[in-house]
Amino acid sequence: MTRYFRPSVDMPKIYLYRQPVDFRKAALGLAAIVEQELAQNPFDGALYAFTNRHRNKIKCLFWEDNGFVLYYKTLAEDKFRWPKKGDEVISLTGQQINWLLDGYDITAMKGHKKLHYESVF
């Protein structure tokens, strides 16, 4: 199935806010969290992902040229596997945010570590 309304895998800056938020908040309320709690600029082109207390909804906030885009997904029966404890916000790749939207546990999905050698001897 083609997914047309998804964050781009090429999006350079994606941040996941770990604490649940009140989902009565619309774009400006979420932008206020970005500014006040994360000390970041919500107008810089980054995507910010939020979840509710039950972890069955996700809102993604993104500033596009002249207004906010709000992506909202509600699960019918399951919960999102939201990263627990740690810093208030973590950085994600475009692939990771899409894995999260698909229901994967992104904290468990780690590739092999990169190795760097100077010589075979």
mmCIF file of C-alpha atoms in Angstrom:
data_model
loop_
_atom_site.group_PDB
_atom_site.id
_atom_site.type_symbol
_atom_site.label_atom_id
_atom_site.label_comp_id
_atom_site.label_asym_id
_atom_site.label_seq_id
_atom_site.Cartn_x
_atom_site.Cartn_y
_atom_site.Cartn_z
ATOM 1 C CA MET A 1 0.000 0.000 0.000
ATOM 2 C CA THR A 2 1.335 3.402 -0.939
ATOM 3 C CA ARG A 3 1.279 5.894 1.905
ATOM 4 C CA TYR A 4 0.899 9.406 0.566
ATOM 5 C CA PHE A 5 0.453 11.377 3.780
ATOM 6 C CA ARG A 6 3.631 10.357 5.560
ATOM 7 C CA PRO A 7 6.689 12.318 6.657
ATOM 8 C CA SER A 8 9.371 12.146 3.998
ATOM 9 C CA VAL A 9 12.270 9.762 4.627
ATOM 10 C CA ASP A 10 14.494 12.623 3.398
ATOM 11 C CA MET A 11 13.315 15.052 6.082
ATOM 12 C CA PRO A 12 16.527 16.281 7.743
ATOM 13 C CA LYS A 13 15.282 17.182 11.232
ATOM 14 C CA ILE A 14 12.710 15.114 13.128
ATOM 15 C CA TYR A 15 12.243 15.258 16.877
ATOM 16 C CA LEU A 16 10.115 13.027 19.065
ATOM 17 C CA TYR A 17 8.784 14.537 22.291
ATOM 18 C CA ARG A 18 8.697 11.718 24.853
ATOM 19 C CA GLN A 19 6.183 13.085 27.354
ATOM 20 C CA PRO A 20 2.466 12.619 26.563
ATOM 21 C CA VAL A 21 0.614 15.815 25.685
ATOM 22 C CA ASP A 22 -2.990 16.929 25.913
ATOM 23 C CA PHE A 23 -4.378 16.210 22.443
ATOM 24 C CA ARG A 24 -6.839 19.065 22.673
ATOM 25 C CA LYS A 25 -3.808 21.156 21.702
ATOM 26 C CA ALA A 26 -3.773 22.170 18.069
ATOM 27 C CA ALA A 27 -0.829 23.475 16.043
ATOM 28 C CA LEU A 28 -0.213 26.610 18.103
ATOM 29 C CA GLY A 29 -0.368 24.737 21.411
ATOM 30 C CA LEU A 30 2.155 22.168 20.164
ATOM 31 C CA ALA A 31 4.346 24.948 18.755
ATOM 32 C CA ALA A 32 4.310 26.543 22.221
ATOM 33 C CA ILE A 33 5.665 23.257 23.685
ATOM 34 C CA VAL A 34 8.432 23.280 21.074
ATOM 35 C CA GLU A 35 9.350 26.866 21.958
ATOM 36 C CA GLN A 36 8.915 26.863 25.727
ATOM 37 C CA GLU A 37 9.812 23.327 26.822
ATOM 38 C CA LEU A 38 12.293 22.331 24.134
ATOM 39 C CA ALA A 39 13.781 25.804 23.559
ATOM 40 C CA GLN A 40 13.611 25.235 19.791
ATOM 41 C CA ASN A 41 12.169 27.279 16.950
ATOM 42 C CA PRO A 42 8.987 25.642 15.585
ATOM 43 C CA PHE A 43 9.418 27.654 12.369
ATOM 44 C CA ASP A 44 12.832 26.178 11.436
ATOM 45 C CA GLY A 45 11.477 23.395 9.208
ATOM 46 C CA ALA A 46 11.831 20.500 11.651
ATOM 47 C CA LEU A 47 9.086 17.962 12.262
ATOM 48 C CA TYR A 48 8.014 17.402 15.880
ATOM 49 C CA ALA A 49 6.125 14.247 16.903
ATOM 50 C CA PHE A 50 3.867 14.013 19.973
ATOM 51 C CA THR A 51 1.684 11.311 21.519
ATOM 52 C CA ASN A 52 -1.206 11.283 23.963
ATOM 53 C CA ARG A 53 -1.310 9.590 27.386
ATOM 54 C CA HIS A 54 -2.822 6.360 25.976
ATOM 55 C CA ARG A 55 -0.231 6.235 23.151
ATOM 56 C CA ASN A 56 -2.924 5.475 20.578
ATOM 57 C CA LYS A 57 -2.560 8.818 18.753
ATOM 58 C CA ILE A 58 0.300 10.718 17.170
ATOM 59 C CA LYS A 59 0.440 14.325 16.040
ATOM 60 C CA CYS A 60 3.325 15.585 13.930
ATOM 61 C CA LEU A 61 3.863 19.320 13.626
ATOM 62 C CA PHE A 62 5.758 20.894 10.742
ATOM 63 C CA TRP A 63 6.095 24.486 9.514
ATOM 64 C CA GLU A 64 5.781 24.677 5.729
ATOM 65 C CA ASP A 65 6.465 28.063 4.130
ATOM 66 C CA ASN A 66 3.447 29.980 5.407
ATOM 67 C CA GLY A 67 1.625 27.778 7.911
ATOM 68 C CA PHE A 68 1.716 24.718 10.132
ATOM 69 C CA VAL A 69 1.000 21.237 8.820
ATOM 70 C CA LEU A 70 -0.475 18.905 11.410
ATOM 71 C CA TYR A 71 -0.319 15.163 10.718
ATOM 72 C CA TYR A 72 -2.667 13.226 12.997
ATOM 73 C CA LYS A 73 -2.949 9.445 13.239
ATOM 74 C CA THR A 74 -5.316 7.543 15.548
ATOM 75 C CA LEU A 75 -5.019 3.794 16.000
ATOM 76 C CA ALA A 76 -8.226 1.791 16.120
ATOM 77 C CA GLU A 77 -7.037 -0.963 18.479
ATOM 78 C CA ASP A 78 -3.315 -0.856 19.270
ATOM 79 C CA LYS A 79 -0.784 1.494 20.864
ATOM 80 C CA PHE A 80 2.303 3.163 19.491
ATOM 81 C CA ARG A 81 5.561 1.851 20.924
ATOM 82 C CA TRP A 82 6.770 5.171 22.258
ATOM 83 C CA PRO A 83 10.316 5.421 23.643
ATOM 84 C CA LYS A 84 10.311 5.665 27.415
ATOM 85 C CA LYS A 85 12.482 7.578 29.873
ATOM 86 C CA GLY A 86 15.426 9.687 28.908
ATOM 87 C CA ASP A 87 15.770 13.152 27.500
ATOM 88 C CA GLU A 88 12.599 15.093 26.746
ATOM 89 C CA VAL A 89 13.230 14.900 23.015
ATOM 90 C CA ILE A 90 15.121 12.532 20.750
ATOM 91 C CA SER A 91 16.200 12.959 17.167
ATOM 92 C CA LEU A 92 14.852 10.540 14.541
ATOM 93 C CA THR A 93 15.449 9.827 10.883
ATOM 94 C CA GLY A 94 12.691 9.873 8.299
ATOM 95 C CA GLN A 95 12.775 6.085 8.219
ATOM 96 C CA GLN A 96 12.453 5.842 12.007
ATOM 97 C CA ILE A 97 9.387 8.112 12.204
ATOM 98 C CA ASN A 98 7.733 5.985 9.526
ATOM 99 C CA TRP A 99 8.641 2.787 11.384
ATOM 100 C CA LEU A 100 7.071 4.305 14.504
ATOM 101 C CA LEU A 101 3.908 5.143 12.549
ATOM 102 C CA ASP A 102 3.859 1.515 11.333
ATOM 103 C CA GLY A 103 3.966 0.236 14.912
ATOM 104 C CA TYR A 104 7.589 -0.815 15.293
ATOM 105 C CA ASP A 105 9.595 -0.309 18.477
ATOM 106 C CA ILE A 106 12.281 2.062 17.212
ATOM 107 C CA THR A 107 14.369 1.715 20.371
ATOM 108 C CA ALA A 108 14.869 -1.987 19.624
ATOM 109 C CA MET A 109 15.718 -1.451 15.961
ATOM 110 C CA LYS A 110 19.429 -0.842 15.788
ATOM 111 C CA GLY A 111 21.659 -1.701 12.912
ATOM 112 C CA HIS A 112 25.195 -2.983 13.099
ATOM 113 C CA LYS A 113 27.731 -0.521 14.407
ATOM 114 C CA LYS A 114 29.878 1.190 11.812
ATOM 115 C CA LEU A 115 33.520 0.178 11.751
ATOM 116 C CA HIS A 116 36.463 2.169 10.508
ATOM 117 C CA TYR A 117 39.860 0.615 9.812
ATOM 118 C CA GLU A 118 43.053 2.249 8.663
ATOM 119 C CA SER A 119 44.760 -0.918 7.466
ATOM 120 C CA VAL A 120 44.290 -4.671 7.223
ATOM 121 C CA PHE A 121 47.682 -5.161 8.973
#
